[in-house]
Every structure is written in structure tokens, then in C-alpha cells.
PDB file of C-alpha atoms in Angstrom:
ATOM      1  CA  MET A  11     -15.150 -17.933 -15.965  1.00  0.00           C
ATOM      2  CA  ARG A  12     -16.079 -16.724 -12.875  1.00  0.00           C
ATOM      3  CA  LEU A  13     -14.138 -14.382  -9.753  1.00  0.00           C
ATOM      4  CA  ALA A  14     -13.973 -15.831  -7.172  1.00  0.00           C
ATOM      5  CA  ALA A  15     -13.089 -13.067  -4.612  1.00  0.00           C
ATOM      6  CA  LEU A  16     -11.517  -9.452  -5.077  1.00  0.00           C
ATOM      7  CA  TYR A  17      -8.468  -7.891  -2.815  1.00  0.00           C
ATOM      8  CA  ILE A  18      -5.903  -5.098  -2.990  1.00  0.00           C
ATOM      9  CA  TYR A  19      -3.216  -4.586  -1.030  1.00  0.00           C
ATOM     10  CA  PRO A  20      -3.251  -0.151  -0.363  1.00  0.00           C
ATOM     11  CA  ILE A  21       0.110  -1.066   1.002  1.00  0.00           C
ATOM     12  CA  LYS A  22       3.271  -2.810  -0.393  1.00  0.00           C
ATOM     13  CA  SER A  23       3.220  -6.018   1.858  1.00  0.00           C
ATOM     14  CA  THR A  24       0.477  -5.462   4.824  1.00  0.00           C
ATOM     15  CA  ALA A  25      -2.827  -7.157   5.033  1.00  0.00           C
ATOM     16  CA  PRO A  26      -5.054  -7.811   2.007  1.00  0.00           C
ATOM     17  CA  LEU A  27      -8.395  -5.636   1.523  1.00  0.00           C
ATOM     18  CA  ALA A  28     -11.475  -7.313   0.442  1.00  0.00           C
ATOM     19  CA  LEU A  29     -13.624  -5.975  -2.369  1.00  0.00           C
ATOM     20  CA  GLN A  30     -17.573  -6.118  -3.822  1.00  0.00           C
ATOM     21  CA  GLU A  31     -16.338  -4.398  -6.360  1.00  0.00           C
ATOM     22  CA  ALA A  32     -13.163  -2.123  -7.461  1.00  0.00           C
ATOM     23  CA  CYS A  33     -12.697   0.184  -9.982  1.00  0.00           C
ATOM     24  CA  VAL A  34      -9.839  -0.825 -12.612  1.00  0.00           C
ATOM     25  CA  GLU A  35      -7.595   2.506 -13.853  1.00  0.00           C
ATOM     26  CA  ARG A  36      -4.272   2.752 -16.324  1.00  0.00           C
ATOM     27  CA  ARG A  37      -2.355   1.385 -13.762  1.00  0.00           C
ATOM     28  CA  GLY A  38      -4.195  -1.276 -12.690  1.00  0.00           C
ATOM     29  CA  LEU A  39      -6.879  -1.564  -9.822  1.00  0.00           C
ATOM     30  CA  ALA A  40      -7.449   1.594  -7.229  1.00  0.00           C
ATOM     31  CA  HIS A  41      -5.595   1.631  -4.762  1.00  0.00           C
ATOM     32  CA  ASP A  42      -3.365  -1.096  -4.933  1.00  0.00           C
ATOM     33  CA  ARG A  43       0.254  -0.662  -4.251  1.00  0.00           C
ATOM     34  CA  ARG A  44      -0.141   2.775  -4.687  1.00  0.00           C
ATOM     35  CA  TRP A  45       2.040   3.003  -1.037  1.00  0.00           C
ATOM     36  CA  MET A  46       4.696   1.657   0.301  1.00  0.00           C
ATOM     37  CA  VAL A  47       7.241   1.875   3.141  1.00  0.00           C
ATOM     38  CA  VAL A  48      10.973   3.337   3.570  1.00  0.00           C
ATOM     39  CA  ASP A  49      13.626   2.610   5.531  1.00  0.00           C
ATOM     40  CA  ALA A  50      15.699   5.535   6.411  1.00  0.00           C
ATOM     41  CA  SER A  51      17.583   5.148   2.824  1.00  0.00           C
ATOM     42  CA  GLY A  52      15.013   4.870   0.707  1.00  0.00           C
ATOM     43  CA  ARG A  53      14.973   1.186   0.032  1.00  0.00           C
ATOM     44  CA  PHE A  54      11.467  -0.319   0.257  1.00  0.00           C
ATOM     45  CA  VAL A  55      10.318  -2.125   2.972  1.00  0.00           C
ATOM     46  CA  THR A  56       8.731  -6.039   2.804  1.00  0.00           C
ATOM     47  CA  GLY A  57       7.001  -8.669   4.371  1.00  0.00           C
ATOM     48  CA  ARG A  58       9.907 -11.320   3.282  1.00  0.00           C
ATOM     49  CA  GLN A  59      11.937  -8.759   5.836  1.00  0.00           C
ATOM     50  CA  THR A  60       9.073  -7.934   8.144  1.00  0.00           C
ATOM     51  CA  PRO A  61       6.720 -10.763   8.377  1.00  0.00           C
ATOM     52  CA  ARG A  62       4.860  -7.784  11.091  1.00  0.00           C
ATOM     53  CA  MET A  63       3.632  -6.039   8.094  1.00  0.00           C
ATOM     54  CA  THR A  64       1.106  -8.283   6.882  1.00  0.00           C
ATOM     55  CA  LEU A  65      -0.625  -7.623   9.831  1.00  0.00           C
ATOM     56  CA  ILE A  66      -0.985  -3.620   9.262  1.00  0.00           C
ATOM     57  CA  ARG A  67      -4.414  -3.216   7.713  1.00  0.00           C
ATOM     58  CA  ALA A  68      -5.054  -0.025   5.718  1.00  0.00           C
ATOM     59  CA  ARG A  69      -7.937   1.582   4.361  1.00  0.00           C
ATOM     60  CA  PRO A  70      -8.100   3.814   1.595  1.00  0.00           C
ATOM     61  CA  LEU A  71      -9.898   7.428   2.353  1.00  0.00           C
ATOM     62  CA  ALA A  72     -10.126  10.219   1.009  1.00  0.00           C
ATOM     63  CA  SER A  73      -7.639  12.369   1.979  1.00  0.00           C
ATOM     64  CA  GLY A  74      -5.418   9.369   2.271  1.00  0.00           C
ATOM     65  CA  LEU A  75      -4.963   6.071   4.501  1.00  0.00           C
ATOM     66  CA  GLU A  76      -6.593   4.608   7.928  1.00  0.00           C
ATOM     67  CA  LEU A  77      -4.337   1.869   9.681  1.00  0.00           C
ATOM     68  CA  GLN A  78      -4.659  -0.749  11.884  1.00  0.00           C
ATOM     69  CA  ALA A  79      -2.742  -3.423  13.733  1.00  0.00           C
ATOM     70  CA  PRO A  80      -2.590  -5.658  16.872  1.00  0.00           C
ATOM     71  CA  GLY A  81      -1.947  -3.945  19.351  1.00  0.00           C
ATOM     72  CA  MET A  82      -2.025  -0.316  17.996  1.00  0.00           C
ATOM     73  CA  ALA A  83      -3.223   3.016  18.108  1.00  0.00           C
ATOM     74  CA  THR A  84      -5.069   3.846  14.490  1.00  0.00           C
ATOM     75  CA  LEU A  85      -2.961   5.567  12.797  1.00  0.00           C
ATOM     76  CA  PHE A  86      -3.892   7.846  10.100  1.00  0.00           C
ATOM     77  CA  VAL A  87      -1.572   8.840   6.681  1.00  0.00           C
ATOM     78  CA  THR A  88      -2.757  11.800   4.409  1.00  0.00           C
ATOM     79  CA  GLU A  89      -1.772  12.254   0.935  1.00  0.00           C
ATOM     80  CA  PRO A  90       1.031  13.400   0.330  1.00  0.00           C
ATOM     81  CA  GLY A  91       0.260  16.392  -2.097  1.00  0.00           C
ATOM     82  CA  ASP A  92       2.711  17.961  -3.546  1.00  0.00           C
ATOM     83  CA  ALA A  93       5.429  17.349  -1.318  1.00  0.00           C
ATOM     84  CA  GLU A  94       9.441  16.363  -1.884  1.00  0.00           C
ATOM     85  CA  ARG A  95       9.616  14.052  -3.971  1.00  0.00           C
ATOM     86  CA  LEU A  96      12.807  11.493  -2.946  1.00  0.00           C
ATOM     87  CA  ALA A  97      14.588   8.482  -5.157  1.00  0.00           C
ATOM     88  CA  ALA A  98      13.287   5.136  -2.848  1.00  0.00           C
ATOM     89  CA  THR A  99      14.513   1.570  -4.362  1.00  0.00           C
ATOM     90  CA  VAL A 100      12.478  -0.860  -5.447  1.00  0.00           C
ATOM     91  CA  TRP A 101      14.066  -4.080  -5.339  1.00  0.00           C
ATOM     92  CA  GLY A 102      17.481  -2.871  -7.328  1.00  0.00           C
ATOM     93  CA  ASP A 103      14.972  -0.480  -9.684  1.00  0.00           C
ATOM     94  CA  THR A 104      15.353   3.434  -8.305  1.00  0.00           C
ATOM     95  CA  VAL A 105      11.687   5.243  -8.903  1.00  0.00           C
ATOM     96  CA  ASP A 106      11.069   9.014  -7.688  1.00  0.00           C
ATOM     97  CA  ALA A 107       8.105   9.019  -4.241  1.00  0.00           C
ATOM     98  CA  HIS A 108       6.336  11.088  -2.856  1.00  0.00           C
TER      99      HIS A 108
END
């Protein structure tokens, strides 16, 4: 068996991030799908509904994420820390999210 390529998606439905190596954690590859976009009602948004999301490139940083998209300024999002949690809906399941 040969592994030809390794990718993570720091934010669900955004562009893949190619890696040379990865850490496997209890929940899978480090930084893979640890973030998601939700709308004002707490329902998660996917590339199926918003295809341009797939153009967003997310890069994990020690303090959060760096986001880049064509024609947009770079955006830095910090880790939520002890921020209040909210109910988010993912495919009909409700999860406790920051």
C-alpha cells in the first residue's frame, strides 16, 4: 500500500490543505475539520449550498486560523478559548460548539 497524497480541511467544505506529514489524534488528523461555518440560526453551511466556500483556503496557526480567498483580504480568526458555547445543527444533529 502507498499513500500518494495527504490533505486536511481545517474548515468543513473549504479548499484542501496539502501536507507532507500529519499527526493522528484521538479525533483523526490534527486540524482536520475542527472548524465549521454556521449561519445566524446555528445551522452549518456547506459547499453544497455555497459552492464558493470551496475557494477559501484555511491554514491552522497556533492561535487560530488564517483564511484566504480570491479577491479578499486575508482574515485571521482566533481560537474561541473559553467563549460561550452555542447549539449548532449538523445534518440534523445538534452539537455544542464554540
